[in-house]
Coordinates of C-alpha atoms in Angstrom, one line a residue:
Chain A
M17 CA 126.5 103.7 46.9
P18 CA 126.2 105.2 50.3
A19 CA 122.5 106.0 51.5
E20 CA 121.7 109.4 50.8
T21 CA 121.5 110.0 54.9
D22 CA 124.8 108.4 55.3
P23 CA 126.8 111.8 57.3
R24 CA 130.2 111.5 55.3
F25 CA 128.0 111.3 51.7
L26 CA 126.3 114.7 53.1
R27 CA 129.4 115.9 54.3
S28 CA 131.1 115.5 50.8
R29 CA 127.9 117.0 49.0
E30 CA 128.0 120.1 51.0
A31 CA 132.0 120.4 50.4
I32 CA 131.7 119.6 46.7
L33 CA 128.8 122.1 46.4
H34 CA 130.7 124.9 48.2
A35 CA 133.9 124.4 45.9
A36 CA 131.1 124.5 42.7
R37 CA 129.6 127.7 44.1
E38 CA 133.2 129.4 44.7
L39 CA 134.4 128.2 41.6
L40 CA 131.2 129.3 39.7
L41 CA 131.1 133.0 40.9
E42 CA 135.0 133.5 40.9
K43 CA 135.6 131.9 36.9
G44 CA 132.3 131.4 35.5
P45 CA 130.4 128.1 34.7
A46 CA 133.3 127.2 32.4
A47 CA 135.1 126.5 35.4
V48 CA 132.5 123.9 36.9
T49 CA 133.8 120.5 36.1
H50 CA 134.9 117.5 37.6
A51 CA 138.5 118.3 38.5
P52 CA 138.7 121.7 39.8
V53 CA 135.6 121.2 42.0
A54 CA 137.1 118.1 43.4
E55 CA 140.2 119.4 43.9
R56 CA 138.9 122.5 45.7
A57 CA 136.3 120.3 47.8
G58 CA 139.3 118.3 48.9
V59 CA 137.8 115.2 47.8
G60 CA 138.6 112.4 45.0
R61 CA 137.4 113.3 41.4
A62 CA 135.4 109.5 41.7
T63 CA 133.4 111.1 44.5
V64 CA 132.2 114.2 42.5
Y65 CA 131.2 111.6 39.6
R66 CA 129.4 110.1 42.3
H67 CA 127.1 112.8 43.2
W68 CA 127.1 114.3 40.0
P69 CA 127.8 111.9 36.8
R70 CA 127.2 115.1 34.7
P71 CA 129.4 118.3 34.8
E72 CA 126.4 120.3 34.1
L73 CA 124.0 118.7 36.7
L74 CA 126.5 120.0 39.2
L75 CA 126.6 123.6 37.7
V76 CA 122.7 123.6 37.7
E77 CA 122.5 122.6 41.2
A78 CA 125.8 125.4 42.0
M79 CA 123.9 127.8 40.1
A80 CA 121.1 127.3 42.2
T81 CA 122.9 128.3 45.0
V82 CA 123.5 131.7 44.1
P83 CA 121.4 134.5 43.2
M84 CA 120.0 134.6 39.9
P85 CA 122.2 137.1 38.2
F86 CA 119.6 138.4 35.4
F87 CA 117.4 141.1 35.6
A88 CA 118.4 141.4 39.5
E89 CA 118.3 145.5 40.1
P90 CA 116.0 147.4 37.9
T91 CA 116.9 151.1 37.1
V92 CA 115.4 153.7 35.0
P93 CA 114.7 154.0 32.2
T94 CA 113.5 150.4 31.6
R95 CA 113.9 150.3 28.3
D96 CA 117.8 150.5 28.8
W97 CA 118.3 148.5 31.1
L98 CA 116.0 145.5 29.6
R99 CA 118.5 146.3 26.7
R100 CA 121.1 145.9 28.9
E101 CA 120.0 142.7 30.9
L102 CA 119.0 140.8 27.8
T103 CA 122.5 141.8 26.1
A104 CA 124.4 140.0 29.1
M105 CA 121.9 137.3 29.1
A106 CA 122.5 136.6 25.2
H107 CA 126.5 137.0 26.1
Q108 CA 125.9 133.9 28.8
L109 CA 123.5 131.8 26.1
D110 CA 126.4 132.0 23.8
L111 CA 129.0 130.3 25.9
D112 CA 128.4 126.1 25.7
D113 CA 128.4 125.8 29.3
V114 CA 125.6 128.4 29.5
R115 CA 123.9 126.8 26.5
A116 CA 124.2 123.3 28.5
V117 CA 123.0 124.3 31.8
A118 CA 119.6 125.9 29.8
T119 CA 119.0 122.7 27.9
T120 CA 120.0 120.1 30.6
L121 CA 117.6 122.2 32.9
A122 CA 115.0 122.1 30.6
N123 CA 115.4 118.3 29.2
T124 CA 115.9 116.8 32.9
A125 CA 112.9 118.6 34.4
L126 CA 110.7 116.3 32.8
W127 CA 111.7 113.2 34.5
D128 CA 113.5 114.6 37.7
E129 CA 112.0 116.0 40.4
H130 CA 114.9 117.8 42.1
M131 CA 115.6 119.5 38.5
E132 CA 112.1 120.0 38.1
A133 CA 111.8 122.1 41.3
R134 CA 115.0 123.8 39.7
R135 CA 113.6 124.6 36.5
A136 CA 110.4 125.9 38.4
Q137 CA 112.2 128.3 40.8
F138 CA 114.2 129.8 37.6
A139 CA 111.7 130.5 35.1
G140 CA 109.3 132.3 38.4
V141 CA 112.3 134.3 39.5
L142 CA 112.7 135.7 35.7
S143 CA 109.3 136.1 35.4
E144 CA 108.6 138.0 38.6
R145 CA 111.7 140.1 38.1
V146 CA 110.5 141.3 34.7
T147 CA 107.1 141.9 35.1
A148 CA 107.8 143.8 38.3
A149 CA 110.1 146.2 36.2
L150 CA 107.4 146.4 33.5
D151 CA 104.4 147.2 35.9
D152 CA 106.9 149.9 37.2
A153 CA 107.6 151.4 33.7
Q154 CA 103.8 151.4 33.2
H155 CA 103.2 153.6 36.6
R156 CA 106.1 156.0 35.7
G157 CA 104.5 156.3 32.1
E158 CA 107.6 155.0 29.8
L159 CA 105.3 151.9 28.5
T160 CA 102.2 151.0 27.5
L161 CA 102.3 147.5 27.4
A162 CA 100.4 145.4 24.6
I163 CA 100.5 142.0 26.2
P164 CA 99.7 140.6 29.6
G165 CA 102.7 140.6 31.9
R166 CA 102.6 137.2 32.1
N167 CA 103.8 137.0 28.7
A168 CA 106.7 139.1 29.0
A169 CA 109.8 136.7 30.0
A170 CA 108.4 134.5 26.9
A171 CA 108.7 137.5 24.7
L172 CA 111.8 138.6 25.5
I173 CA 113.9 135.6 26.6
G174 CA 112.2 133.4 24.0
P175 CA 113.8 134.7 21.2
L176 CA 117.5 134.2 22.6
Y177 CA 116.9 131.2 24.0
Y178 CA 115.8 129.8 20.6
R179 CA 118.8 131.5 19.1
S180 CA 120.9 129.9 21.4
T181 CA 119.7 126.7 21.8
I182 CA 117.9 125.3 18.6
E183 CA 120.0 127.8 16.2
H184 CA 123.5 127.9 17.9
S185 CA 124.3 131.1 16.9
P186 CA 124.9 134.6 18.8
A187 CA 122.1 136.8 19.2
D188 CA 122.4 139.9 17.6
P189 CA 120.8 143.6 18.8
G190 CA 117.9 143.8 16.4
L191 CA 116.7 140.4 18.1
I192 CA 116.7 141.9 21.3
E193 CA 115.5 145.4 20.0
S194 CA 112.5 143.9 18.4
A195 CA 111.7 141.7 21.6
I196 CA 111.6 145.1 23.6
A197 CA 109.2 146.8 21.1
A198 CA 107.2 143.9 21.1
L199 CA 105.6 144.8 24.7
G200 CA 103.9 147.6 23.7
S201 CA 104.6 151.4 23.4
W202 CA 107.5 153.0 24.6
S203 CA 107.5 156.8 25.3
T204 CA 110.8 157.2 23.8
D205 CA 109.1 155.6 20.5
Chain B
M24 CA 127.4 95.1 21.1
P25 CA 127.5 93.9 17.8
A26 CA 129.5 96.5 15.2
E27 CA 127.5 99.3 13.6
T28 CA 128.4 97.6 9.9
D29 CA 126.9 94.2 11.1
P30 CA 124.3 93.4 8.2
R31 CA 121.5 92.0 10.8
F32 CA 122.1 95.0 13.1
L33 CA 121.7 97.4 10.1
R34 CA 118.9 95.3 9.1
S35 CA 116.8 96.0 12.1
R36 CA 118.0 99.4 12.9
E37 CA 115.9 100.1 9.6
A38 CA 113.1 98.0 10.5
I39 CA 113.0 100.0 14.0
L40 CA 113.1 103.4 12.1
H41 CA 110.6 102.4 9.9
A42 CA 107.8 101.1 12.6
A43 CA 108.9 104.2 14.7
R44 CA 107.9 106.5 11.5
E45 CA 104.4 104.9 10.7
L46 CA 103.7 105.1 14.4
L47 CA 104.5 108.6 14.1
L48 CA 102.4 109.3 11.0
E49 CA 99.6 107.3 12.4
K50 CA 99.6 108.0 16.2
G51 CA 101.1 110.9 17.0
P52 CA 104.5 111.7 19.0
A53 CA 103.2 109.6 22.1
A54 CA 103.0 106.0 20.2
V55 CA 106.7 106.4 19.2
T56 CA 108.0 104.3 22.7
H57 CA 109.8 101.0 23.2
A58 CA 107.4 98.2 23.3
P59 CA 104.8 99.3 20.3
V60 CA 108.1 99.8 18.1
A61 CA 109.1 96.5 18.9
E62 CA 106.2 94.7 18.3
R63 CA 105.3 96.8 14.9
A64 CA 108.9 96.0 14.1
G65 CA 109.0 92.3 14.7
V66 CA 112.3 92.7 17.1
G67 CA 112.6 92.2 20.5
R68 CA 112.1 94.8 23.3
A69 CA 115.6 94.3 24.0
T70 CA 116.7 95.1 20.5
V71 CA 115.2 98.3 20.1
Y72 CA 116.7 99.3 23.4
R73 CA 120.2 98.4 22.2
H74 CA 120.1 100.4 19.5
W75 CA 118.2 103.5 21.1
P76 CA 118.3 103.4 24.7
R77 CA 116.0 106.5 25.2
P78 CA 112.5 107.0 23.7
E79 CA 113.1 110.5 23.0
L80 CA 116.3 109.9 21.0
L81 CA 114.3 107.2 18.7
L82 CA 111.8 110.0 18.4
V83 CA 114.2 112.3 17.2
E84 CA 115.6 109.8 14.5
A85 CA 111.9 108.9 13.3
M86 CA 110.9 112.7 12.9
A87 CA 114.1 113.3 10.8
T88 CA 112.8 110.9 8.1
V89 CA 109.3 112.2 8.0
P90 CA 108.6 115.7 6.2
M91 CA 108.7 118.0 8.9
P92 CA 104.7 119.5 9.3
F93 CA 105.2 123.0 10.3
F94 CA 105.2 125.9 7.9
A95 CA 105.4 123.2 4.9
E96 CA 102.7 125.1 2.9
P97 CA 102.6 128.8 2.7
T98 CA 99.0 130.1 2.5
V99 CA 97.6 134.0 2.3
P100 CA 97.1 135.9 3.6
T101 CA 100.5 135.1 5.5
R102 CA 99.5 136.8 8.8
D103 CA 96.5 133.9 9.0
W104 CA 98.9 131.2 8.1
L105 CA 101.6 132.6 10.7
R106 CA 98.8 132.1 13.1
R107 CA 97.3 128.6 11.9
E108 CA 101.2 127.0 12.0
L109 CA 102.6 128.8 15.5
T110 CA 98.7 127.7 17.0
A111 CA 99.6 124.2 15.7
M112 CA 103.2 124.4 16.7
A113 CA 101.8 125.3 20.1
H114 CA 99.8 122.8 20.7
Q115 CA 102.2 120.4 19.9
L116 CA 104.9 121.9 22.1
D117 CA 102.3 121.5 25.1
L118 CA 102.6 117.6 24.6
D119 CA 105.2 116.1 26.8
D120 CA 106.6 114.1 24.5
V121 CA 107.2 117.0 21.6
R122 CA 108.6 119.1 24.7
A123 CA 110.9 116.1 25.3
V124 CA 111.9 115.5 21.6
A125 CA 112.5 119.4 21.7
T126 CA 114.9 119.7 24.9
T127 CA 116.5 116.3 24.2
L128 CA 117.5 117.7 20.3
A129 CA 118.6 121.0 21.8
N130 CA 120.9 119.3 24.5
T131 CA 122.3 115.8 23.0
A132 CA 123.4 118.5 19.8
L133 CA 125.7 119.6 22.2
W134 CA 128.1 116.4 22.5
D135 CA 126.3 113.8 19.8
E136 CA 127.3 114.8 16.2
H137 CA 124.6 112.9 14.9
M138 CA 121.9 114.8 17.0
E139 CA 123.8 118.5 16.2
A140 CA 122.9 117.8 12.1
R141 CA 119.6 116.7 13.1
R142 CA 119.3 120.3 15.1
A143 CA 120.9 122.1 12.3
Q144 CA 118.7 120.8 9.8
F145 CA 115.3 121.2 11.8
A146 CA 116.6 125.4 12.8
G147 CA 117.7 125.2 9.0
V148 CA 113.9 124.3 7.4
L149 CA 112.3 126.4 9.9
S150 CA 114.0 129.5 9.2
E151 CA 114.0 128.7 5.2
R152 CA 110.4 128.1 5.3
V153 CA 109.5 131.3 7.6
T154 CA 111.8 133.5 5.5
A155 CA 110.3 132.8 2.4
A156 CA 106.8 133.0 3.7
L157 CA 107.6 136.2 4.8
D158 CA 109.6 137.6 1.7
D159 CA 106.6 136.5 -0.3
A160 CA 104.6 138.8 2.2
Q161 CA 106.9 142.0 1.3
H162 CA 106.5 141.3 -2.5
R163 CA 102.6 141.4 -2.3
G164 CA 102.6 144.2 -0.1
E165 CA 101.1 142.5 3.2
L166 CA 104.1 143.3 5.5
T167 CA 106.8 145.7 5.7
L168 CA 109.7 144.0 7.9
A169 CA 111.0 145.6 10.7
I170 CA 114.0 143.1 11.5
P171 CA 116.0 141.0 9.4
G172 CA 114.7 137.7 8.1
R173 CA 117.2 135.7 9.7
N174 CA 115.8 136.6 13.1
A175 CA 112.2 136.0 11.9
A176 CA 112.0 132.3 13.1
A177 CA 113.8 133.2 16.4
A178 CA 111.3 136.0 16.7
L179 CA 107.8 133.8 16.1
I180 CA 109.3 130.5 17.9
G181 CA 111.5 131.5 20.6
P182 CA 108.3 132.8 22.6
L183 CA 106.4 129.5 22.3
Y184 CA 109.6 127.3 22.7
Y185 CA 110.2 128.9 25.8
R186 CA 106.6 128.9 27.4
S187 CA 107.4 125.0 27.0
T188 CA 110.4 123.7 27.9
I189 CA 111.1 126.4 30.2
E190 CA 107.8 128.0 31.9
H191 CA 106.1 124.4 31.3
S192 CA 102.7 126.3 30.6
P193 CA 100.6 126.5 27.5
A194 CA 101.0 129.4 24.9
D195 CA 98.2 131.4 24.5
P196 CA 96.8 133.5 21.7
G197 CA 98.5 136.8 22.8
L198 CA 102.0 135.2 22.7
I199 CA 101.6 134.3 19.4
E200 CA 100.0 137.6 18.2
S201 CA 102.4 139.6 20.0
A202 CA 105.4 137.8 17.9
I203 CA 103.2 138.0 15.1
A204 CA 102.7 141.8 15.8
A205 CA 106.7 142.2 16.4
L206 CA 107.8 141.2 12.4
G207 CA 106.6 144.5 11.3
S208 CA 103.9 146.6 9.8
W209 CA 101.2 144.7 8.4
S210 CA 98.8 145.8 5.9
T211 CA 95.8 144.8 8.0
D212 CA 96.7 146.7 10.6

């Protein structure tokens, strides 16, 4: 195994990540597997395996290099925006590849420092985005929060994540509506 | 590697699982690791590794052989019982070993049929127990459910599971209260 400072190793690593990112953006998470990534990166499949023995680890890395798509651009009313974002997230979490990434990230973060950093980044971005949008909704009088902002991401995303990774079933709209309602009193109630 | 039908292999497997189950019940999930399990089972440590290369896989198996402790014996009022059970679950999910088991189960279930059966069993038992207790609360007039019973486990447990495995933080009582409130109208409101 080459040293991680070997320039050829680092170059192939960069090329592979670049190819993985392109495939992710063009074709979605299911496309980020060893063979197509190797082909696009112009390296042998064995090289991809050497860097990332499991495709979901490569997918986690590739995802970390593209902007996180969820809760990225808040619109008003916040309630409709939350419903749309959570619905999009539920659809993603119903794909086996995304389920694999989510559970691999949660699992490998427990003993891999690099993955732990990805997990913390992922959780932090989600929480900040949700909290900022809810603060704005409060200021506009659309929402009176019944829970502290720091609990909002877990209250909204937790049920969808459990439904996907523990119950292995698609989220239904009712699960999303009840999570949104649990945040507090909405002016549209 | 011995065939899985080799009687010696099956005997050592049984002895290891028995020891793991005893340690789990006596000392909790943190005690179920290779060395103490091997000692108690009277087998070499290498034998435990051969059957279960990772301790959390052994722990998943051991957990599947003991009665699931959560939501096991409903008491009245249901709301207090839910609060107690969810608090106990949150404390468990704040232990690294339990976090490892939960995420390993969710992750390995995606490609291991045996673990997939454990996941389905685990999810099914939790959902049935929660649904039965909430049905009873409805009949007694303690609760008017605002969500279908099939969504109750995800609504209650999801936020704690996300807080533990994605946010890596302890659940606070507010997260539990808001999940319980989201189920519907409680007569004690």
